[in-house]
């Protein structure tokens, strides 16, 4: 069968359902909110066995690799922000790395940019980071044996999980681009027949890969059988990743970026994610406006948020990339109140600015990544976002491994100087290079109030991530919403280029949208933006409240 693959098709591999307001979730001792209820419950079980938030995070992440294959992974990468109840917060960077043979022009074929090569080939696969990152974070902060944290995922993979309606539908849409990869079809079909809802799905190769990780830690992934299987598939398909690339992968501990918004301390992810920096830059700009007086969802508030987004995303494109490659990133300046002050003076309350250069679009990004938030009984907190990039990543399963490989190399810019009105970006800071980390937007974030844990938040959604996280924070801090209300509220997105304001369809009154149009914004309706998972610590009552995003089904909380 011949399938015609389009970007729109790829991005539709995940079905949006209508949103129904859900009651707030409450827990006294521990809470996990994630895109999959079974995985959240596994995290809470680990806490009940005496584990802390980090132990729960490791177990939840491995469980999501079984239950939530669009984004849960061991073949991808991500970021983790940890705030211990006592001691300094820290972040873990387990972003994928380019293979050592990567180079800036690698996405060109005969001098022309090639989308397939960039996003849907063995070249699009970055060296995975998840296993190394979870292990490093666990070595520093975990308390239960490593094996015990991987075991629940092994049990799920071996024993099988019931395919939900949502998963069955999403898989149906993803299968066409797996047609060239027999091991992917083996994993995701029964002899080529798509799974029906209710099917008991067993993943024996994945269970074996997880077993090697349980027994040997990162060596059970980056060396030995799993590494050999990945490299064999690379060799068979003109891929670039070698045994050395895998053995040389390192997760990194990085100092968080810090901000302060109306007295709340923001703790978030530094480069190679742009998330924390751009989040803080936008909040700094908006702090100078009385958003509470303007009101949630008012034209003034939405206009000002858009103008803050426009300015911060321009800085993102100009300055941000892998900090280990470019030590000149002006992080302090981007995070400073004075930078925000000067940007704020350029905002006209009644009129949209124009993004420059106006003719350039940016690429769409897939809405598949996943975030979870965890708080334990001691109020240690984890915000973790990880991804395969597209929904189901590259669609490639290396035979015998049972897990999907990412296509995160697609987050590198298209090539030197290649900036086109089709949406390619060619700025130098994020060009591909040997062993370089590609720029991300993932924004796992923790807030403190009066030196105590206040809020844990994050979401998937490509570049929209940063704006969704910003809006969940403002919903709580400025508008006093509870966790569920903050998650449910409608969202907007602007990313400098294209000069276009996206809004979630059906969530904003037409008169507000018209007012924004009158101020000069070009509006575009979107089905849905992000899947935020939020926890708020009610310090006085000593209760945790959770908001689970209903924008996709299957999400849920583990409560203790
Ligand atoms: O790292 C990034 O920003 C993207 N690769 C994340 C992709 C994503 O969020 C896709 N879906 N949500």
XYZ file of C-alpha atoms and ligand atoms in Angstrom:
572
model
C 0.000 0.000 0.000
C 1.327 3.438 -0.845
C 0.808 6.215 1.624
C 1.262 9.853 0.943
C 2.862 11.451 3.966
C 2.258 15.110 4.638
C 3.271 17.169 7.604
C -0.363 17.905 8.356
C -1.017 14.194 8.373
C 1.843 13.508 10.741
C 0.737 16.198 13.097
C -2.783 14.856 13.165
C -1.661 11.550 14.624
C -3.315 12.530 17.823
C -6.969 13.167 18.336
C -8.250 16.121 20.260
C -11.342 15.556 22.330
C -13.644 18.195 23.693
C -12.907 19.486 27.134
C -15.151 18.834 30.071
C -14.412 20.659 33.304
C -13.220 18.149 35.871
C -13.287 18.465 39.641
C -10.018 19.337 41.361
C -7.886 16.450 42.507
C -6.688 16.485 46.101
C -4.060 14.549 47.950
C -2.561 14.911 51.367
C 0.661 12.922 51.093
C 1.684 12.471 47.483
C 0.398 13.283 44.017
C 1.393 12.368 40.459
C -0.365 13.936 37.470
C 0.540 12.595 34.043
C -0.875 11.824 30.611
C -1.645 8.248 31.673
C -3.479 7.203 34.820
C -1.781 3.791 35.136
C 1.614 5.467 35.043
C 0.570 8.044 37.644
C -0.616 5.248 39.918
C 2.702 3.459 39.533
C 4.438 6.649 40.700
C 2.226 6.827 43.760
C 2.758 3.123 44.552
C 6.471 3.813 44.643
C 5.860 6.596 47.166
C 3.728 4.268 49.267
C 6.652 1.817 49.273
C 8.806 4.535 50.835
C 10.127 6.179 47.689
C 10.389 9.917 47.261
C 9.335 12.128 44.350
C 12.473 11.247 42.384
C 11.911 7.511 42.776
C 8.327 8.059 41.665
C 9.485 10.111 38.675
C 11.818 7.370 37.468
C 9.095 4.716 37.776
C 6.485 6.949 36.137
C 8.794 7.780 33.244
C 9.572 4.125 32.541
C 5.875 3.251 32.841
C 4.936 5.956 30.337
C 7.403 4.388 27.903
C 5.043 1.391 27.919
C 1.624 3.015 28.270
C 2.008 6.255 26.320
C 4.008 5.372 23.201
C 3.356 8.659 21.397
C 5.783 10.390 23.715
C 6.704 8.246 26.719
C 10.079 6.828 25.860
C 13.438 5.299 26.417
C 14.482 6.215 22.861
C 14.105 9.976 23.278
C 15.116 12.662 25.717
C 13.983 15.452 27.975
C 14.496 17.602 31.028
C 13.806 17.320 34.731
C 13.596 20.076 37.355
C 13.976 18.906 40.943
C 13.217 20.934 44.020
C 14.025 19.046 47.196
C 12.150 20.069 50.280
C 15.530 20.863 51.803
C 18.496 22.023 49.767
C 19.053 23.644 46.432
C 17.003 22.942 43.316
C 18.780 21.387 40.360
C 17.948 20.371 36.808
C 18.826 17.341 34.708
C 19.407 17.686 30.984
C 18.930 14.437 29.105
C 18.373 16.027 25.747
C 19.370 13.893 22.767
C 22.734 14.624 21.181
C 23.660 14.672 17.530
C 25.988 11.867 16.452
C 29.657 12.860 16.131
C 29.359 12.899 12.345
C 26.595 15.562 12.293
C 27.217 18.798 10.401
C 25.254 22.009 9.685
C 24.406 21.214 6.053
C 23.252 17.662 6.771
C 19.621 18.371 5.802
C 20.475 19.437 2.252
C 20.252 17.114 -0.736
C 21.857 18.582 -3.881
C 21.847 21.946 -2.135
C 18.111 21.821 -1.382
C 16.602 21.445 2.068
C 15.032 17.992 2.503
C 12.190 17.629 5.005
C 12.182 13.829 5.044
C 15.849 13.666 5.863
C 15.470 16.231 8.634
C 12.395 14.722 10.276
C 11.688 11.196 9.075
C 14.874 9.312 8.384
C 17.525 7.479 10.336
C 19.435 10.780 10.195
C 16.658 12.428 12.177
C 17.415 10.219 15.186
C 19.413 11.813 17.980
C 21.402 9.779 20.514
C 18.744 9.066 23.169
C 19.122 10.625 26.614
C 16.256 9.353 28.758
C 17.912 6.335 30.380
C 21.091 8.252 31.265
C 19.094 11.205 32.598
C 16.791 9.172 34.796
C 19.752 7.249 36.148
C 21.780 10.361 36.948
C 18.837 11.992 38.735
C 18.151 8.769 40.633
C 21.824 8.392 41.647
C 21.671 11.873 43.159
C 18.259 11.784 44.804
C 16.627 8.361 44.593
C 16.230 6.181 47.663
C 14.758 2.897 46.416
C 16.763 0.348 44.398
C 16.955 1.223 40.689
C 15.653 -2.199 39.683
C 12.491 -1.694 41.684
C 11.742 1.490 39.744
C 12.076 -0.167 36.335
C 10.220 -3.338 37.351
C 6.663 -1.932 37.169
C 7.283 -0.946 33.541
C 8.650 -4.407 32.785
C 5.521 -5.928 34.323
C 3.288 -3.723 32.176
C 5.209 -4.528 29.009
C 5.208 -8.276 29.709
C 1.714 -8.602 31.110
C 0.213 -6.252 28.561
C -1.913 -3.146 28.748
C -5.388 -2.654 27.409
C -5.378 -0.476 24.297
C -7.600 2.547 24.926
C -9.844 4.030 22.272
C -7.578 7.060 22.115
C -4.449 4.951 21.652
C -6.100 2.781 18.990
C -7.148 5.873 17.023
C -3.808 7.558 17.345
C -1.984 4.400 16.254
C -4.227 4.004 13.210
C -3.067 7.403 12.041
C 0.588 6.744 12.783
C 0.889 3.326 11.126
C 1.289 4.564 7.535
C 4.637 6.080 8.249
C 5.860 2.892 9.910
C 5.301 0.815 6.768
C 9.003 0.741 5.908
C 9.952 -0.511 9.361
C 8.947 -4.144 10.025
C 9.955 -3.960 13.691
C 7.664 -0.970 14.163
C 4.755 -2.851 12.587
C 5.574 -5.863 14.733
C 5.316 -3.714 17.839
C 2.230 -1.743 16.918
C 0.033 -4.264 15.038
C -1.045 -7.875 15.165
C 0.531 -9.218 11.963
C -0.216 -5.926 10.219
C -3.758 -5.554 11.605
C -4.219 -2.414 13.709
C -5.174 -2.901 17.358
C -8.803 -2.524 18.363
C -9.724 -0.761 21.599
C -9.614 -3.285 24.417
C -6.828 -5.335 22.836
C -4.349 -6.678 25.401
C -1.062 -5.309 24.084
C 2.091 -7.098 25.165
C 5.496 -5.639 24.322
C 8.007 -8.440 24.846
C 11.002 -6.834 23.106
C 10.459 -3.670 25.133
C 10.254 -5.761 28.299
C 13.628 -7.310 27.420
C 15.195 -3.889 26.764
C 13.825 -2.623 30.069
C 15.167 -5.722 31.816
C 18.670 -4.911 30.564
C 18.252 -1.361 31.919
C 16.969 -2.702 35.240
C 19.949 -5.034 35.557
C 22.761 -2.815 34.315
C 21.548 0.798 34.420
C 22.734 2.951 31.502
C 25.228 0.247 30.491
C 22.218 -1.920 29.722
C 21.190 0.606 27.076
C 24.232 2.496 25.812
C 26.401 -0.622 25.658
C 25.806 -4.298 24.990
C 22.816 -5.808 23.222
C 20.525 -2.767 22.994
C 23.322 -0.553 21.679
C 24.323 -3.218 19.173
C 20.738 -3.581 17.925
C 20.402 0.181 17.459
C 23.686 0.429 15.594
C 22.892 -2.584 13.408
C 19.698 -0.836 12.322
C 21.616 2.390 11.701
C 24.121 0.546 9.521
C 21.368 -1.175 7.579
C 19.633 2.120 6.866
C 22.426 4.606 6.206
C 22.044 5.961 9.750
C 24.773 7.845 11.586
C 24.666 6.715 15.214
C 27.620 4.534 16.170
C 28.520 2.474 19.224
C 30.862 5.313 20.221
C 28.043 7.871 19.994
C 25.973 5.756 22.348
C 28.816 5.047 24.752
C 29.752 8.747 24.814
C 26.263 10.033 25.650
C 26.156 11.935 28.925
C 23.202 13.392 30.787
C 24.089 16.656 32.516
C 23.257 18.377 35.734
C 22.675 22.074 35.179
C 21.887 25.015 37.402
C 18.265 26.079 36.908
C 17.337 29.477 35.566
C 15.598 31.559 38.210
C 13.069 34.344 37.963
C 10.689 36.189 40.183
C 7.117 36.961 39.179
C 5.030 39.039 41.552
C 6.869 37.576 44.538
C 6.812 33.958 43.324
C 10.185 32.406 42.605
C 10.365 30.639 39.234
C 12.724 27.656 38.908
C 13.007 26.332 35.379
C 15.076 24.704 32.668
C 18.146 26.439 31.230
C 19.555 25.905 27.711
C 19.682 23.691 25.742
C 16.026 24.248 26.437
C 14.864 27.723 25.599
C 11.876 27.089 27.872
C 12.880 28.537 31.236
C 14.662 31.548 29.793
C 11.847 32.585 27.486
C 9.229 31.883 30.170
C 11.002 34.188 32.628
C 11.582 36.850 29.984
C 7.851 36.927 29.170
C 6.816 36.979 32.816
C 9.249 39.838 33.481
C 7.670 41.856 30.677
C 4.130 41.133 31.876
C 4.902 41.904 35.507
C 4.876 45.575 34.538
C 1.180 45.422 33.600
C -1.811 45.069 35.969
C -3.080 41.824 34.448
C -5.340 41.158 37.433
C -7.147 44.448 36.758
C -7.422 43.713 33.048
C -8.985 40.324 33.790
C -8.450 36.774 32.589
C -9.102 36.363 28.885
C -9.710 40.076 28.331
C -8.543 41.659 25.104
C -5.982 43.740 27.027
C -4.487 40.711 28.727
C -4.378 38.613 25.541
C -2.890 41.511 23.587
C -0.144 42.069 26.165
C 0.640 38.376 26.436
C 0.964 38.260 22.655
C 3.323 41.218 22.587
C 5.468 39.630 25.320
C 5.541 36.350 23.362
C 6.514 38.119 20.148
C 9.502 39.824 21.769
C 10.757 36.854 23.769
C 10.487 34.432 20.830
C 12.578 36.795 18.732
C 15.296 36.533 21.385
C 14.869 32.753 21.338
C 15.616 32.579 17.613
C 18.529 34.993 17.852
C 20.404 33.770 20.870
C 19.559 30.315 22.142
C 21.194 26.974 21.405
C 23.415 24.371 23.081
C 25.350 26.167 25.861
C 28.178 23.650 25.627
C 28.714 24.765 22.039
C 28.189 28.470 22.431
C 29.371 29.999 25.659
C 28.306 33.465 24.578
C 24.558 33.003 25.113
C 23.556 36.233 26.951
C 21.547 34.374 29.558
C 21.865 36.928 32.348
C 20.691 39.704 30.070
C 17.706 37.739 28.742
C 16.667 36.898 32.307
C 17.131 40.418 33.660
C 14.361 42.757 34.731
C 16.129 45.583 32.879
C 15.924 43.729 29.553
C 12.202 43.213 30.132
C 11.817 46.870 31.105
C 13.287 48.021 27.839
C 11.200 45.575 25.794
C 8.074 46.672 27.657
C 8.547 50.265 26.564
C 8.159 49.152 22.940
C 4.662 47.734 23.554
C 1.649 49.784 22.505
C -1.404 48.809 24.544
C -3.758 49.420 21.656
C -1.875 48.194 18.642
C -0.094 45.022 17.621
C 3.580 45.382 16.695
C 4.844 43.813 13.489
C 7.276 40.908 13.713
C 10.365 41.393 11.563
C 11.098 39.971 9.051
C 7.385 39.582 8.372
C 7.723 37.232 5.399
C 9.279 34.374 7.339
C 7.284 31.517 8.787
C 8.410 28.983 11.270
C 7.820 25.284 11.085
C 4.879 23.697 12.777
C 5.715 21.333 15.547
C 4.006 18.199 16.638
C 1.986 18.322 19.831
C 3.449 15.092 21.187
C 5.707 15.215 24.137
C 4.615 14.485 27.640
C 4.954 16.165 30.988
C 4.293 14.977 34.507
C 4.422 16.657 37.894
C 5.088 14.875 41.176
C 5.101 15.980 44.815
C 5.783 13.608 47.708
C 4.905 13.642 51.392
C 8.017 15.665 52.242
C 7.148 18.141 49.484
C 10.080 17.176 47.295
C 8.942 18.031 43.782
C 9.748 16.862 40.253
C 8.694 18.489 36.991
C 9.661 16.261 34.055
C 9.002 16.759 30.344
C 10.322 14.280 27.794
C 9.628 13.502 24.175
C 10.282 11.610 20.965
C 9.637 14.940 19.120
C 6.856 13.958 16.637
C 4.047 11.756 17.817
C 5.734 8.290 17.799
C 9.046 10.024 17.038
C 10.762 8.819 13.877
C 8.379 5.853 13.697
C 11.480 3.652 13.721
C 11.868 0.675 16.035
C 15.271 -0.980 15.649
C 14.571 -4.734 15.282
C 14.756 -6.527 18.615
C 14.629 -3.412 20.797
C 10.876 -2.882 21.089
C 11.037 0.894 21.494
C 10.694 3.876 19.210
C 13.612 6.073 18.292
C 13.148 9.831 18.412
C 13.364 12.257 15.484
C 14.725 15.064 17.648
C 17.398 16.061 15.091
C 14.452 17.845 13.458
C 14.766 20.470 16.198
C 18.033 21.694 14.667
C 17.755 24.561 12.217
C 17.433 23.693 8.540
C 20.875 24.837 7.407
C 23.180 27.854 7.394
C 21.319 30.938 6.223
C 18.289 28.955 5.112
C 15.399 31.130 6.189
C 12.457 30.758 3.854
C 8.830 31.718 3.720
C 8.037 27.999 3.948
C 9.156 28.198 7.541
C 12.789 27.165 7.653
C 15.161 28.907 10.041
C 18.868 29.269 9.414
C 20.246 31.234 12.359
C 23.629 29.928 13.534
C 22.899 29.283 17.218
C 20.935 26.089 16.561
C 22.599 24.538 13.494
C 23.435 20.831 13.683
C 26.972 19.955 14.767
C 28.968 17.005 16.088
C 27.619 15.796 19.460
C 25.564 18.985 19.809
C 22.245 19.196 21.655
C 19.363 20.625 19.619
C 17.430 23.584 21.048
C 14.241 22.657 22.873
C 11.153 24.451 24.165
C 10.406 22.045 26.980
C 9.650 23.977 30.165
C 9.314 21.848 33.283
C 8.900 24.492 35.985
C 8.513 24.782 39.753
C 7.350 27.861 41.694
C 8.074 28.798 45.278
C 6.173 31.144 47.521
C 7.879 32.390 50.697
C 10.621 29.789 50.249
C 8.114 26.923 50.157
C 6.982 24.728 47.310
C 3.998 26.317 45.570
C 3.404 24.957 42.057
C 4.731 22.321 39.646
C 3.851 22.681 35.980
C 4.728 21.746 32.408
C 3.202 20.584 29.146
C 3.938 19.195 25.686
C 3.365 21.229 22.533
C 6.589 22.192 20.743
C 7.102 25.932 20.861
C 3.634 26.411 22.343
C 4.982 24.758 25.498
C 6.535 27.951 26.804
C 3.363 29.953 26.280
C 1.139 27.304 27.828
C 3.330 27.132 30.918
C 3.294 30.924 31.160
C -0.492 30.957 30.996
C -0.917 28.250 33.661
C 1.269 30.351 35.967
C -0.580 33.605 35.285
C -3.926 31.839 35.708
C -2.886 30.893 39.227
C -0.815 33.902 40.308
C -2.840 36.736 38.740
C -6.280 35.200 38.518
C -6.338 32.993 41.597
C -7.459 29.900 39.673
C -7.069 26.479 41.248
C -4.947 23.828 39.524
C -7.773 22.398 37.436
C -9.132 25.782 36.383
C -5.623 26.891 35.428
C -5.299 23.847 33.199
C -8.781 24.135 31.691
C -8.625 27.820 30.699
C -8.266 28.661 26.993
C -4.763 29.254 25.620
C -3.126 31.428 23.022
C 0.191 31.192 21.200
C 2.410 33.585 19.290
C 6.019 32.746 18.387
C 7.259 35.924 16.650
C 7.172 34.315 13.220
C 4.841 33.697 11.575
C 3.218 36.890 12.809
C 0.056 35.101 13.787
C -1.906 34.738 17.015
C -3.232 31.204 17.537
C -6.134 30.687 19.906
C -7.983 27.603 21.067
C -11.231 27.337 19.209
C -14.395 27.736 21.236
C -12.729 29.074 24.347
C -12.754 32.822 23.686
C -15.828 34.987 23.004
C -16.114 36.380 19.496
C -16.153 39.984 20.733
C -12.761 39.520 22.400
C -11.354 37.979 19.220
C -12.738 40.889 17.214
C -11.131 43.362 19.568
C -7.791 41.635 19.029
C -8.322 41.773 15.258
C -9.019 45.493 15.546
C -5.686 45.957 17.323
C -3.988 44.424 14.300
C -3.507 40.765 15.251
C -3.868 38.075 12.602
C -5.870 35.376 14.367
C -5.846 31.671 13.660
C -8.052 29.101 15.415
C -6.421 25.896 16.697
C -8.140 22.797 18.006
C -6.185 22.648 21.167
C -2.871 23.672 22.694
C -0.798 21.587 25.082
C -1.583 19.027 27.758
C -0.546 20.708 31.016
C -0.221 18.725 34.232
C -0.198 20.963 37.307
C 0.167 20.507 41.066
C -0.382 23.291 43.574
C 0.767 22.927 47.164
C -1.722 24.574 49.475
C 0.788 25.474 52.131
C -1.678 26.509 54.869
C -3.906 23.437 54.522
C -0.962 21.129 53.715
C -2.904 19.695 50.800
C -1.810 19.046 47.232
C -4.222 19.968 44.466
C -3.817 18.626 40.961
C -4.990 19.717 37.549
C -5.055 17.008 34.874
C -5.459 18.283 31.345
C -8.592 16.846 29.722
C -7.489 17.891 26.247
C -6.464 14.286 25.678
C -8.103 11.314 27.364
C -6.125 8.693 29.333
C -4.505 11.313 31.576
C -4.985 11.022 35.301
C -3.617 11.301 38.770
C -2.131 8.964 41.303
C -3.306 10.097 44.711
C -2.055 9.344 48.198
O 12.098 19.830 22.386
C 11.147 20.406 21.888
O 10.824 21.537 22.147
C 10.268 19.639 20.948
N 10.979 18.560 20.323
C 9.144 19.146 21.741
C 8.224 18.472 20.845
C 6.931 18.533 21.358
O 6.564 19.090 22.358
C 6.087 17.880 20.457
N 4.926 17.789 21.072
N 4.464 18.132 21.952
